[in-house]
Amino acid sequence: MEAVIDVAGVDKMYRRKVHALRGVDLQVGAGEIFGLLGPNGAGKSTLVKVLLTVIKPTKCTGSLLGKKIGDKSALANVGYLPEHHNFPKYLTSRQVLRHFGAMSGVDRQTRNKRADELLEIVNMSNWANHKLGSYSKGMRQRVGIAQALMNDPKLVILDEPTDGVDPIGRKDIRDILKRLKSEGRTVFLNSHLLSELEMVCDRVAIMVHGLMRQQGTIQELTEDGSGFIIRANAPLSPSAISAFQSSCPSIESAVNPNGLEIKFQTSDADKVQPAIDALRSNGVVIESLGARRPSLEDLFIQAVNEEPGGARPGAQSESPTTSKGAHS
Amino acid sequence: MILMQTKAIFIDAYRELNAKKLFWLTMVINLLAVFIFASIGINEKGFSALFWTFDGQFNTSMMSAETFYKLQFLLWGVPYWLSWGTTILALISTAGIIPDLVSGGTIEPMLSKPIGRGRLFLTKYLTGLFFVGAQILVFTIGCFLVLLLRAGSTEFGLFLTIPIVLAFFSFLFSVCVFVGIVTRSTITALLLTILFWLMLFILNVGDSIMINQRERALMKAESMPAMVEQQERFAQTKIDRWIDEGKPVPGMDGEPLPAGAEDSLEAVSTALMIAREEADDAEKGVKTWTAWAARVYGAKLLLPKTQETIGLLSRHLIEDEELDGLINLMNENNENSQNGPNSELNQRVAAVYEARTMTWILGTSFAFEAILLGLSTIIFIRRDF
């Protein structure tokens, strides 16, 4: 797949004090919806601003739409919605769209036509001639998204697009994103609203403290943490624990503190069968048995808790007792 | 694309100014000033205002109606209205252009467009000048029409006002933009620019005082040798008479000199002694005031010449001969005064200002503006937002 964004070793140090980006590598393919996750202060917006020449990187190699990072001409095909945008309040939404269209080099006739079309798409046609000063946060966000699409961009970068938008508005935005994907555009989403990303993204990356922790499709990322959970009706006896561990020594497993649940780190159901047999032969009554797949939120929290120098202060370990074949 | 972007920035600037109401408020005041300009006049009887005529010496026999209007334009239209009134309103309206541009949420969408930072910044700077340009244009066209309709004159030289006042404003606006990009604060940019303007005003007043004092001292120093010579002649005559009368002359034939006298001439003439002392003082005065005038001139050299820039207009708009009648009248009123417009001191001071060439005035001022604007642009280009 052709890479729309392809950067390596992006580094940004502010005034030799704050290390905002620490050698970030990122590839975003054409036509995909890519989500960048991360807690506040992770460096997500800084990375986007580096791509858009708003911030100068300390170090960066790579390209945006086939042109070197920093090349302004590439931006003619990029649409951008900043996180805390502040479009002129003295302009109407139609004027905002036409203004930014002109700034992107869209000719007069096209931008007039496109402004009306986009206002229709973001359900703001009735407010086209009202000044932004009278808009709610959600309405301004809709206009912002329309603004990002004025130049018919190949790449759309949206920084927290659902910020301040009500549930109906969020659904509308999701629909717009799907529409953009169907039109073959690449969408880069910056958000910490995991459920939103999970619903629309083809690939995600998790960024923490200026480092890219994980990157891949949601399927790929969650596969590692997928497995099975067996729940017994009473705490497991030591002999039962010993029995199931010796029955499947190749699978990593963990018993939760109350001794009722066992988690198996494998997506292969066949490998868990000997453990079930061992438990049942030791008189354990299995109350429930199910597949477990971590959510994006689980991955996110896990990534955030994995501090570069150790565990995040105050963070709780998910599994107090873990083993790979043998319970400790 | 460059033209399209530039046009978009200018349209946006107009809408912003329009939203602030100050653009139209200033325009209305501008038209009011033109109305006042049109309502006054001069005829064969005297000065007129609206429907009334005030009989007096101040009439068309002293100066033509055309000269009268040009004089009014130069006396209050440009220095008070355009240089002060419009400039203050323009600074209030435009001081926020750069701080608003670099504010969070506004700058990101602008920088993410295919436009170079330098061009974006300089275009924004030009939008500030556009405000003043539009106001001056309206005022000048109004005054031109007044001159045409009331005095039958087509004085196209009036339109020199536009580049000259625009240059004057641009010097101050470059300071405003520099402070704006450094501090990102509209109010700080406005206050520091006004403070800078006040400093220039004080410097100009200081310059005027120093030149006046230096020329006064020079005039005195130039007149002293003749006075000393005259007193020396009187003293020599007195000595000759004393020798004829056989009286002893101090300092001659072994006669001692009285205290304080340097020679026989001073010994017989206290007036000569005083004249020589005054001549020495005048020389010292020349040195002192020349040194101070040079210091002020040096300080001015590095800064924009606001007063001289505005003064360029009177150099080109009105001929000295046109004002002969007025000057004669003023001289008659100042018959016993040394401060008349034709007094030697005033002529010498005027000559000093005239010697400051347009190249020097505008060259050094634009150099100041270019340096400040260059620094502001570099800061804008290098800054992370």
XYZ file of C-alpha atoms in Angstrom:
713
model
C 0.000 0.000 0.000
C 1.272 3.439 -0.931
C 2.307 5.383 2.187
C 0.676 8.771 2.561
C 2.577 9.493 5.725
C 5.970 7.892 6.094
C 8.196 9.343 8.779
C 11.029 7.966 10.846
C 12.885 9.167 13.896
C 10.724 12.212 14.507
C 12.217 14.008 17.452
C 11.120 17.236 19.063
C 12.767 18.891 22.004
C 11.288 22.172 23.257
C 13.882 24.628 24.488
C 16.192 21.786 25.473
C 13.835 20.955 28.315
C 10.725 19.114 27.180
C 11.259 16.054 25.031
C 7.882 15.923 23.277
C 8.707 13.348 20.589
C 11.365 10.680 20.979
C 12.170 9.163 17.635
C 8.684 8.398 16.385
C 8.270 6.141 13.353
C 4.926 6.211 11.577
C 3.487 4.897 8.346
C -0.037 5.566 7.202
C -1.239 3.943 4.012
C -3.421 5.515 1.347
C -7.170 5.102 1.801
C -7.115 3.976 5.411
C -8.497 5.513 8.561
C -5.648 5.707 10.994
C -6.134 6.509 14.650
C -3.451 7.911 16.894
C -4.179 7.231 20.541
C -2.537 8.606 23.563
C -3.164 10.321 26.864
C -3.014 14.092 27.168
C 0.541 15.301 26.704
C 1.620 12.169 24.843
C 2.805 14.199 21.854
C -0.019 13.407 19.426
C -0.757 17.019 18.491
C 2.959 17.804 18.317
C 3.422 14.971 15.816
C 0.540 16.263 13.699
C 1.905 19.794 13.837
C 5.311 18.544 12.717
C 3.670 16.898 9.706
C 1.855 20.141 8.915
C 4.899 22.431 9.347
C 3.297 24.215 12.292
C 6.156 22.973 14.471
C 9.698 22.437 13.327
C 11.066 19.045 14.359
C 14.432 18.708 16.017
C 14.984 15.683 13.800
C 12.804 14.107 11.152
C 13.135 12.140 7.969
C 10.305 11.083 5.757
C 7.540 12.283 3.545
C 3.954 13.455 3.440
C 2.082 12.619 0.238
C 5.406 11.812 -1.371
C 6.977 15.161 -0.531
C 9.586 15.851 2.070
C 8.260 16.883 5.477
C 8.328 20.671 5.544
C 7.478 21.036 1.872
C 4.535 23.427 1.835
C 3.298 22.275 -1.556
C 2.226 18.947 -0.051
C -0.240 20.810 2.143
C -2.390 21.735 -0.857
C -3.733 18.177 -0.645
C -4.102 18.032 3.110
C -7.134 19.038 5.147
C -6.624 19.780 8.826
C -8.854 20.361 11.795
C -6.843 21.551 14.808
C -7.796 20.460 18.293
C -8.593 23.861 19.784
C -9.438 25.738 16.652
C -10.522 29.332 16.815
C -11.938 30.291 13.458
C -12.800 33.983 13.091
C -16.040 34.656 14.939
C -16.859 37.590 12.699
C -17.223 35.272 9.694
C -20.204 33.142 8.726
C -19.574 29.444 8.189
C -19.841 29.953 4.427
C -17.238 32.716 4.599
C -14.925 30.543 6.733
C -15.101 27.748 4.206
C -14.521 30.040 1.243
C -11.639 31.790 3.006
C -9.795 28.593 3.840
C -10.612 27.233 0.409
C -8.893 30.221 -1.135
C -5.940 29.791 1.218
C -5.603 26.236 -0.064
C -5.656 27.440 -3.647
C -9.177 26.359 -4.594
C -10.582 28.493 -7.400
C -13.546 30.772 -6.721
C -16.210 28.807 -8.567
C -15.204 25.486 -7.028
C -14.956 26.815 -3.518
C -18.370 28.481 -3.692
C -19.939 25.230 -4.867
C -17.971 23.061 -2.470
C -18.695 25.275 0.535
C -22.429 24.769 0.060
C -22.018 21.033 -0.507
C -19.913 20.599 2.613
C -22.271 22.649 4.753
C -24.995 20.289 3.592
C -22.874 17.259 4.499
C -22.163 18.526 8.021
C -25.821 19.579 8.455
C -25.022 23.256 8.749
C -26.791 24.605 5.665
C -29.381 26.427 7.746
C -26.620 28.251 9.579
C -24.516 29.084 6.539
C -25.075 32.814 6.850
C -24.823 33.087 10.622
C -21.616 34.268 12.227
C -19.536 31.708 14.094
C -19.795 33.786 17.255
C -23.373 32.558 17.649
C -22.510 28.844 17.240
C -22.307 26.121 19.867
C -19.078 24.124 20.283
C -20.516 21.222 18.324
C -21.585 23.479 15.451
C -18.147 25.031 15.269
C -16.672 21.549 15.179
C -18.873 20.635 12.213
C -17.777 23.777 10.381
C -14.184 22.906 11.253
C -14.536 19.489 9.659
C -16.107 21.047 6.560
C -13.211 23.511 6.445
C -10.748 20.614 6.471
C -12.447 19.191 3.385
C -12.636 22.385 1.338
C -9.586 21.611 -0.780
C -10.816 18.118 -1.664
C -7.832 16.681 0.228
C -6.169 13.323 -0.257
C -5.266 13.292 3.415
C -7.538 14.581 6.176
C -6.009 15.115 9.596
C -8.549 15.580 12.356
C -7.370 16.384 15.856
C -10.044 15.409 18.378
C -12.886 15.834 15.878
C -15.628 14.703 18.266
C -14.540 17.045 21.045
C -17.617 18.856 22.344
C -19.945 17.070 19.957
C -23.139 15.374 21.189
C -23.809 11.658 20.479
C -25.831 12.412 17.347
C -23.092 14.681 16.106
C -20.524 11.954 16.793
C -22.465 9.504 14.719
C -22.666 12.091 11.940
C -18.902 12.539 12.124
C -18.369 8.772 11.999
C -20.555 8.654 8.917
C -18.495 11.445 7.341
C -15.305 9.528 8.091
C -16.696 6.387 6.478
C -17.746 8.450 3.500
C -14.247 9.895 3.199
C -12.796 6.392 3.288
C -15.221 5.237 0.626
C -14.057 8.161 -1.515
C -10.517 6.834 -1.223
C -9.179 9.521 1.078
C -6.810 8.835 3.919
C -8.008 9.931 7.337
C -5.669 10.508 10.238
C -7.506 10.773 13.536
C -6.018 12.058 16.717
C -8.102 11.191 19.704
C -8.263 9.826 23.180
C -11.868 8.694 22.735
C -11.069 5.035 22.280
C -14.568 3.823 21.517
C -14.823 6.312 18.659
C -11.583 5.100 17.137
C -12.394 1.464 17.634
C -15.527 1.907 15.547
C -13.930 3.532 12.517
C -10.190 2.935 12.399
C -8.438 0.416 10.194
C -5.191 0.857 12.028
C -4.220 2.528 15.254
C -1.065 3.534 17.054
C -0.659 4.194 20.732
C 1.652 6.959 21.749
C 2.845 7.619 25.271
C 5.368 10.183 26.433
C 6.527 10.913 22.898
C 7.125 7.255 22.112
C 5.150 5.085 19.732
C 4.278 2.089 21.894
C 2.157 0.021 19.538
C 1.079 0.261 15.942
C -1.079 -1.998 13.781
C -4.630 -3.052 12.976
C -6.947 -3.418 15.943
C -7.007 -7.144 15.176
C -3.223 -7.368 15.336
C -2.933 -5.342 18.492
C -5.607 -7.198 20.402
C -4.491 -10.626 19.273
C -1.607 -10.746 21.718
C -3.873 -10.226 24.661
C -6.661 -12.548 23.501
C -7.361 -15.805 25.299
C -9.900 -17.772 27.290
C -11.308 -17.393 30.768
C -12.566 -20.286 32.860
C -14.591 -19.483 35.935
C -15.128 -22.022 38.670
C -18.002 -22.005 41.198
C -15.519 -22.210 44.121
C -11.888 -21.195 44.689
C -9.479 -23.632 43.092
C -7.567 -25.968 45.355
C -3.758 -26.089 45.042
C -4.013 -29.580 43.589
C -6.445 -28.374 40.897
C -4.126 -25.485 40.008
C -1.160 -27.797 39.813
C -3.165 -30.227 37.667
C -4.279 -27.732 35.019
C -0.819 -26.131 34.819
C 0.871 -29.434 34.185
C -1.802 -30.321 31.588
C -0.906 -27.406 29.287
C 2.662 -26.319 30.038
C 3.034 -24.315 26.815
C 0.275 -21.792 27.602
C 0.728 -18.742 29.762
C -1.986 -18.668 32.385
C -2.958 -16.667 35.427
C -5.260 -17.278 38.348
C -6.953 -14.242 39.767
C -6.512 -13.404 43.469
C -9.816 -14.891 44.628
C -8.917 -18.182 42.941
C -12.132 -18.309 40.920
C -10.862 -17.379 37.469
C -8.109 -18.651 35.222
C -6.970 -16.669 32.191
C -5.239 -18.442 29.322
C -3.076 -16.383 26.961
C -3.851 -18.182 23.725
C -6.340 -17.756 20.945
C -6.191 -21.476 20.119
C -9.161 -23.232 21.793
C -7.616 -26.692 21.280
C -4.758 -25.857 23.614
C -7.145 -25.097 26.483
C -9.025 -28.423 26.283
C -6.489 -30.428 28.401
C -6.759 -27.810 31.134
C -10.561 -28.151 31.187
C -10.223 -31.923 31.430
C -7.676 -31.598 34.259
C -9.895 -29.235 36.204
C -12.980 -31.380 35.789
C -11.091 -34.528 36.809
C -10.050 -32.663 39.974
C -13.700 -32.043 40.838
C -13.820 -28.407 39.783
C -17.268 -27.269 38.669
C -16.882 -24.910 35.712
C -19.406 -22.136 35.927
C -18.519 -20.379 32.709
C -16.055 -20.634 29.859
C -15.487 -17.926 27.275
C -13.134 -16.302 24.817
C -11.502 -13.088 25.939
C -10.288 -10.336 23.654
C -8.849 -7.125 25.108
C -10.512 -3.899 24.094
C -8.609 -0.934 22.732
C -9.072 0.598 26.138
C -7.272 -2.354 27.745
C -4.374 -1.924 25.348
C -4.331 1.809 25.889
C -4.260 1.516 29.671
C -1.602 -1.150 29.433
C 0.529 1.065 27.205
C 0.094 4.081 29.449
C 1.008 2.052 32.528
C 4.184 0.812 30.911
C 6.361 3.760 31.879
C 9.759 3.851 30.157
C 11.466 3.343 33.487
C 8.924 1.054 35.106
C 5.294 1.019 36.157
C 3.206 4.159 36.098
C 2.892 5.540 39.648
C -0.286 4.288 41.286
C -1.054 1.816 38.516
C -2.332 -1.604 39.456
C -1.049 -4.747 37.850
C -3.841 -6.620 36.126
C -2.605 -10.091 37.126
C -0.998 -10.597 40.489
C -0.062 -14.133 39.647
C 1.037 -15.033 36.174
C 2.854 -18.005 34.833
C 3.888 -19.527 31.603
C 3.120 -23.121 32.195
C 3.941 -23.023 35.897
C 2.124 -21.068 38.559
C 4.436 -19.138 40.837
C -2.398 30.778 -6.107
C -0.329 33.604 -4.611
C -2.814 36.217 -5.803
C -5.752 34.169 -4.595
C -4.255 33.760 -1.122
C -3.270 37.416 -0.907
C -6.770 38.472 -1.904
C -8.279 36.095 0.664
C -6.091 37.532 3.433
C -7.048 41.097 2.467
C -10.753 40.281 2.326
C -10.480 38.619 5.720
C -8.649 41.675 7.080
C -11.400 43.928 5.770
C -14.068 41.742 7.383
C -12.176 41.782 10.648
C -11.878 45.567 10.597
C -15.483 45.846 9.563
C -16.510 43.666 12.493
C -14.594 45.911 14.835
C -16.670 48.869 13.595
C -13.619 51.110 13.824
C -13.080 51.062 10.090
C -16.396 52.718 9.379
C -16.252 54.908 12.464
C -12.931 56.289 11.262
C -14.352 56.687 7.779
C -17.294 58.720 9.110
C -14.931 60.942 11.122
C -12.842 61.285 7.975
C -15.815 62.542 6.003
C -16.697 64.885 8.842
C -13.178 66.312 8.671
C -13.623 66.824 4.910
C -16.944 68.573 5.589
C -15.261 70.933 8.049
C -12.530 71.513 5.489
C -15.158 72.423 2.901
C -17.146 74.618 5.256
C -14.338 77.127 5.758
C -13.009 79.442 3.081
C -11.583 82.787 2.180
C -13.020 85.537 -0.045
C -12.323 89.145 -0.935
C -13.850 90.345 2.355
C -12.240 87.928 4.728
C -12.501 84.470 6.280
C -15.719 82.509 5.840
C -17.241 79.628 7.781
C -20.465 78.007 6.551
C -22.776 80.945 5.751
C -20.885 83.623 7.623
C -17.995 85.847 6.553
C -15.678 87.489 9.037
C -14.315 90.688 7.467
C -10.623 91.293 8.008
C -7.107 91.456 6.601
C -7.174 87.732 6.083
C -8.718 87.732 2.616
C -7.957 86.818 -0.994
C -5.768 89.890 -1.436
C -3.330 88.250 0.958
C -3.489 84.740 -0.484
C -5.506 82.895 -3.065
C -8.314 80.540 -2.097
C -6.187 77.692 -3.459
C -3.272 78.582 -1.201
C -5.672 78.979 1.720
C -6.984 75.427 1.305
C -3.544 73.963 0.762
C -2.369 75.760 3.888
C -5.293 74.431 5.929
C -4.571 70.958 4.602
C -0.933 71.275 5.640
C -1.583 73.057 8.929
C -4.209 70.778 10.439
C -5.409 68.230 7.906
C -2.173 66.290 7.717
C -0.402 66.953 11.040
C -3.442 66.745 13.316
C -6.021 64.613 11.586
C -4.003 62.200 9.446
C -0.855 62.065 11.568
C -2.559 61.959 14.954
C -6.256 61.211 14.679
C -6.206 58.618 11.940
C -2.948 57.097 13.134
C -4.213 56.551 16.680
C -7.455 55.012 15.419
C -5.493 52.912 12.948
C -3.122 51.666 15.634
C -6.047 50.745 17.873
C -7.658 48.875 14.981
C -4.569 47.110 13.696
C -2.500 46.436 16.822
C -4.215 43.058 17.178
C -3.495 41.812 13.660
C -0.316 39.913 14.538
C -1.194 38.841 18.120
C -4.524 37.529 16.787
C -2.789 35.724 13.953
C -0.385 33.893 16.265
C -2.995 33.035 18.886
C -3.673 29.348 19.518
C -6.352 27.892 17.273
C -5.969 30.588 14.621
C -2.398 30.081 13.507
C -2.546 26.283 13.006
C -5.080 26.276 10.152
C -3.239 29.142 8.489
C 0.187 27.499 8.689
C -1.212 24.201 7.480
C -2.068 25.818 4.150
C 0.351 25.907 1.227
C 1.615 29.402 1.968
C 5.111 30.310 3.128
C 5.384 31.752 6.604
C 7.271 34.822 5.425
C 4.654 35.637 2.821
C 1.798 35.053 5.253
C 3.383 37.380 7.811
C 4.222 40.155 5.373
C 0.781 39.999 3.762
C -0.777 40.366 7.193
C 1.503 43.359 7.770
C 0.281 44.898 4.523
C -3.340 44.477 5.588
C -2.581 46.840 8.476
C -1.305 49.428 6.013
C -4.383 48.820 3.889
C -6.544 50.209 6.710
C -4.637 53.465 6.830
C -4.279 53.638 3.060
C -8.050 53.448 2.602
C -8.647 56.163 5.189
C -6.027 58.526 3.758
C -7.320 57.926 0.247
C -10.848 58.936 1.226
C -9.659 62.014 3.089
C -7.351 63.074 0.264
C -9.993 62.589 -2.431
C -12.410 64.616 -0.279
C -9.888 67.430 0.140
C -9.027 67.315 -3.561
C -12.703 67.763 -4.424
C -13.018 70.638 -1.944
C -10.039 72.323 -3.581
C -11.542 71.748 -7.009
C -15.054 72.911 -6.180
C -14.244 75.757 -3.804
C -11.028 77.097 -5.314
C -11.147 75.773 -8.860
C -7.768 74.118 -8.417
C -6.712 70.670 -9.574
C -3.845 70.097 -7.171
C -2.747 66.529 -7.861
C 0.178 67.068 -5.507
C -2.355 66.503 -2.734
C -2.194 62.805 -3.509
C 1.409 62.760 -2.305
C -0.245 62.650 1.098
C -1.082 58.978 0.571
C 2.477 57.588 0.284
C 3.883 60.068 2.793
C 1.341 59.438 5.558
C 1.394 55.729 4.759
C 5.171 55.740 5.189
C 4.752 57.610 8.490
C 2.246 55.033 9.737
C 4.322 52.110 8.509
C 7.246 53.219 10.708
C 5.031 53.024 13.789
C 3.248 49.903 12.622
C 6.561 48.052 12.250
C 7.162 48.702 15.965
C 3.629 47.531 16.757
C 4.140 44.342 14.740
C 7.507 43.645 16.359
C 6.138 44.012 19.883
C 3.070 42.008 18.829
C 5.084 39.035 17.578
C 7.417 39.066 20.579
C 4.784 39.472 23.313
C 1.699 38.084 21.491
C -0.283 40.758 23.323
C -2.397 43.380 21.565
C -2.524 45.763 24.473
C 1.257 45.588 25.038
C 1.871 46.152 21.318
C -0.420 49.176 21.312
C 0.943 50.723 24.504
C 4.602 50.237 23.609
C 4.031 51.660 20.126
C 2.373 54.750 21.568
C 5.239 55.020 24.061
C 7.728 54.758 21.202
C 5.810 57.429 19.302
C 5.907 59.665 22.382
C 9.653 59.088 22.604
C 10.027 60.137 18.960
C 7.948 63.221 19.665
C 10.169 64.142 22.611
C 13.253 63.501 20.491
C 11.871 65.743 17.755
C 11.149 68.490 20.279
C 14.664 68.018 21.674
C 16.096 68.179 18.171
C 14.225 71.387 17.479
C 15.422 72.935 20.752
C 19.026 71.894 20.118
C 19.020 73.267 16.572
C 17.477 76.530 17.784
C 20.020 76.880 20.572
C 22.936 75.989 18.319
C 21.882 78.480 15.647
C 21.274 81.138 18.280
C 24.750 80.487 19.724
C 26.270 80.506 16.232
C 24.584 83.805 15.410
C 25.890 85.267 18.622
C 29.403 83.898 18.050
C 29.363 85.247 14.509
C 28.347 88.720 15.700
C 30.872 88.903 18.535
C 34.111 89.547 16.567
C 32.627 92.739 15.101
C 31.533 93.875 18.539
C 34.943 93.091 20.033
C 36.642 94.894 17.159
C 34.460 97.938 17.686
C 35.250 97.990 21.402
C 38.949 97.563 20.607
C 38.779 100.591 18.320
C 37.088 102.620 21.055
C 39.744 101.542 23.572
C 42.611 102.355 21.172
C 41.168 105.803 20.584
C 41.011 106.288 24.336
C 44.647 105.134 24.766
C 45.780 107.463 21.979
C 43.972 110.346 23.655
C 45.575 109.507 27.051
C 49.045 109.377 25.448
C 48.438 112.769 23.845
C 47.312 114.113 27.195
C 50.402 112.583 28.839
C 48.356 110.408 31.110
C 49.879 107.087 32.163
C 48.387 104.130 30.308
C 48.126 100.846 32.277
C 50.325 98.136 30.787
C 52.561 100.655 28.978
C 55.858 102.217 30.077
C 55.998 100.031 33.158
C 52.491 100.942 34.371
C 50.845 97.913 36.020
C 47.680 96.351 34.575
C 44.625 96.368 36.806
C 43.342 93.008 38.028
C 41.474 91.041 35.377
C 42.733 93.055 32.405
C 44.776 91.158 29.851
C 46.200 94.153 28.003
C 46.154 97.955 27.893
C 42.990 97.944 25.758
C 41.056 96.000 28.389
C 42.613 98.130 31.104
C 41.003 101.267 29.659
C 37.712 99.673 28.487
C 35.508 97.516 30.725
C 33.097 97.168 27.762
C 35.863 95.494 25.743
C 36.593 93.150 28.617
C 32.907 92.224 28.781
C 32.684 91.873 24.975
C 35.692 89.550 24.895
C 34.217 87.471 27.737
C 30.919 87.281 25.882
C 32.764 86.232 22.720
C 34.465 83.432 24.689
C 31.122 82.402 26.186
C 29.546 82.408 22.729
C 32.291 80.109 21.434
C 31.767 77.772 24.365
C 28.006 77.941 23.735
C 28.519 76.961 20.117
C 30.629 73.974 21.162
C 28.134 72.883 23.811
C 25.009 73.183 21.639
C 26.756 71.719 18.615
C 27.724 68.690 20.702
C 24.167 68.260 22.041
C 22.620 68.800 18.619
C 24.977 66.142 17.238
C 23.956 63.692 19.977
C 20.250 64.179 19.293
C 20.914 63.953 15.573
C 22.812 60.693 16.157
C 19.898 59.271 18.117
C 17.495 60.364 15.394
C 19.682 58.816 12.744
C 18.813 55.337 14.003
C 15.114 56.027 14.393
C 12.299 56.796 11.975
C 11.902 60.478 11.106
C 8.183 60.905 11.660
C 8.176 64.706 11.835
C 10.425 65.189 8.831
C 8.460 62.629 6.824
C 5.241 64.557 7.313
C 7.208 67.755 6.660
C 8.093 66.478 3.188
C 4.568 67.208 2.114
C 4.827 70.949 2.735
C 8.088 71.004 0.768
C 6.301 69.733 -2.288
C 2.811 71.094 -1.933
C 3.282 74.787 -1.367
C 5.746 77.329 -2.751
C 7.239 80.018 -0.490
C 5.995 82.770 -2.819
C 2.422 81.632 -2.296
C 2.754 82.511 1.363
C 4.372 85.949 0.915
C 1.188 87.806 1.809
C 0.697 85.811 4.981
C 4.349 86.118 5.968
C 4.298 89.883 5.459
C 1.234 90.137 7.659
C 2.879 88.029 10.354
C 6.058 90.083 10.149
C 4.078 93.278 10.597
C 2.485 91.819 13.695
C 5.904 90.763 14.972
C 7.680 93.992 14.030
C 9.538 94.282 17.289
C 10.010 90.635 17.779
C 12.901 88.444 16.703
C 10.569 85.503 16.257
C 8.826 86.529 13.079
C 8.718 84.001 10.265
C 11.347 85.971 8.397
C 13.687 86.449 11.347
C 17.235 85.304 10.717
C 17.031 82.648 13.411
C 13.910 81.091 11.907
C 15.431 81.194 8.462
C 18.578 79.471 9.673
C 16.596 76.803 11.532
C 14.412 76.272 8.468
C 17.578 75.921 6.378
C 18.872 73.183 8.704
C 15.658 71.207 8.235
C 15.695 71.856 4.490
C 19.244 70.489 4.351
C 17.906 67.120 5.524
C 17.300 65.470 2.203
C 14.378 63.267 1.315
C 16.820 60.399 0.765
C 18.187 60.791 4.282
C 14.750 61.144 5.848
C 13.090 58.245 4.080
C 16.213 56.123 3.634
C 17.100 55.946 7.319
C 13.446 55.589 8.328
C 12.792 52.731 5.923
C 16.049 51.114 7.045
C 14.710 51.137 10.609
C 11.409 49.689 9.415
C 13.132 47.031 7.308
C 15.305 45.904 10.220
C 12.356 45.662 12.601
C 10.167 43.955 10.046
C 12.968 41.568 9.140
C 13.438 40.613 12.792
C 9.684 40.128 13.232
C 9.523 37.921 10.143
C 12.454 35.804 11.310
C 10.805 35.330 14.703
C 7.556 34.323 12.990
C 9.293 31.904 10.635
C 11.315 30.220 13.364
C 8.680 30.005 16.059
C 6.808 26.801 16.935
C 3.081 27.324 17.386
